[in-house]
Structures are given as structure tokens and as C-alpha cells.
Amino acid sequence: MIFYLQGFAQKSDTLAVKKKHSPKTATLLSLAVPGLGQCYNKKYWKVPIIYAGLAGLSYGVIFNTNEFKRFKTAYGYRVDSDSLTVDEFAGRVSNAELLSNTDYYRRNRDLCYIGMGLLYVMNLIDAAVDAHLYDFDVSDNLSIRVQPE
């Protein structure tokens, strides 16, 4: 004969309501301010990564824009009909090299803008996914025990 004992816990009259972690809130917070959704999810270590990426890409945009303008202006001075305008690369760089450098820095600037957009979108996706998995059990004891009764 098998005896099965079951313990009964006394139920209290007041039920503790657990606040659900909202992916929508995390996404909206990250949409307003990048990294705020990660703070809502208590993943504070991700915020410096987001801002370092944005700072690096912003620097890339500024640097490449300045160089692009520099080479574009030099090419404009070289091809205009005014003999008084002389570019800073006179005698050192050919017209083809000026155009090549202009295209190079424009392409890099545009890629930095694309990178900033992708980083922003990844920030939103990360906040939403982390919020969905906020209550997910990741403890070491995830085993299933199957025993006959």
C-alpha cells in the first residue's frame, strides 16, 4: 500500500499581486531615451555600451563629414574658372584622387549614419526581448524528475 501525504498551506485573505514586467514599457522607454529600457530591465551594464557605440559613430560622422567637405571644396576650387582660387592640395593630389577621397568620406559618413540607426534599433529590440525574458528561470536546477508513485 502506498501512502501519499500532501501538505496544505494556509491561504491568506490578501493575495500578493506581482507586477508584470512590461515589454511595451521597456520598448517605449528605449524609444524615448536609448538605454532607459535597459535600466527598466535592470541591465545597467548595457547602457555604457550603447552610449559608447553612439559616441563612436557620432565621432565618425563628424570626422567623415569634415573630410568630405574639405575634399569637395578643394575639387570645387580646382574645376571652377576662377584662377584666383587655389585648393589646399594644389600640386600634390590629382582631380581623380580628390573625387575618390570625396566619395570615400561620403560613403564612410553614410555608413556611420546607418550604424547609428542599427544601434538604435538593436537597443529597442534588446529592451523588448529582455523585458519578455525578465521572469524567465535561469537557475541551475532546471531538471525534470520523473518518478513512479
mmCIF file of N, CA, C and O in Angstrom, residues 136-145:
data_model
loop_
_atom_site.group_PDB
_atom_site.id
_atom_site.type_symbol
_atom_site.label_atom_id
_atom_site.label_comp_id
_atom_site.label_asym_id
_atom_site.label_seq_id
_atom_site.Cartn_x
_atom_site.Cartn_y
_atom_site.Cartn_z
ATOM 1 N N PHE A 136 12.110 34.845 -16.617
ATOM 2 C CA PHE A 136 12.488 33.507 -17.061
ATOM 3 C C PHE A 136 13.470 32.899 -16.066
ATOM 4 O O PHE A 136 14.439 33.535 -15.660
ATOM 5 N N ASP A 137 13.223 31.654 -15.677
ATOM 6 C CA ASP A 137 14.059 30.972 -14.690
ATOM 7 C C ASP A 137 15.343 30.472 -15.355
ATOM 8 O O ASP A 137 15.297 29.646 -16.263
ATOM 9 N N VAL A 138 16.462 30.985 -14.901
ATOM 10 C CA VAL A 138 17.757 30.554 -15.435
ATOM 11 C C VAL A 138 18.636 29.961 -14.336
ATOM 12 O O VAL A 138 19.857 29.963 -14.450
ATOM 13 N N SER A 139 18.011 29.426 -13.308
ATOM 14 C CA SER A 139 18.786 28.818 -12.228
ATOM 15 C C SER A 139 19.399 27.504 -12.703
ATOM 16 O O SER A 139 19.054 26.969 -13.754
ATOM 17 N N ASP A 140 20.308 26.956 -11.896
ATOM 18 C CA ASP A 140 20.977 25.710 -12.261
ATOM 19 C C ASP A 140 20.043 24.511 -12.159
ATOM 20 O O ASP A 140 20.285 23.483 -12.776
ATOM 21 N N ASN A 141 18.993 24.606 -11.385
ATOM 22 C CA ASN A 141 18.090 23.481 -11.172
ATOM 23 C C ASN A 141 16.923 23.555 -12.158
ATOM 24 O O ASN A 141 15.823 23.966 -11.816
ATOM 25 N N LEU A 142 17.158 23.134 -13.368
ATOM 26 C CA LEU A 142 16.114 23.113 -14.390
ATOM 27 C C LEU A 142 15.794 21.670 -14.793
ATOM 28 O O LEU A 142 15.281 21.432 -15.872
ATOM 29 N N SER A 143 16.104 20.725 -13.910
ATOM 30 C CA SER A 143 15.915 19.315 -14.246
ATOM 31 C C SER A 143 14.480 18.881 -13.992
ATOM 32 O O SER A 143 13.733 19.486 -13.236
ATOM 33 N N ILE A 144 14.113 17.848 -14.670
ATOM 34 C CA ILE A 144 12.778 17.251 -14.503
ATOM 35 C C ILE A 144 12.977 15.892 -13.838
ATOM 36 O O ILE A 144 13.799 15.089 -14.278
ATOM 37 N N ARG A 145 12.222 15.638 -12.818
ATOM 38 C CA ARG A 145 12.299 14.334 -12.145
ATOM 39 C C ARG A 145 11.022 13.567 -12.402
ATOM 40 O O ARG A 145 9.935 14.017 -12.062
#
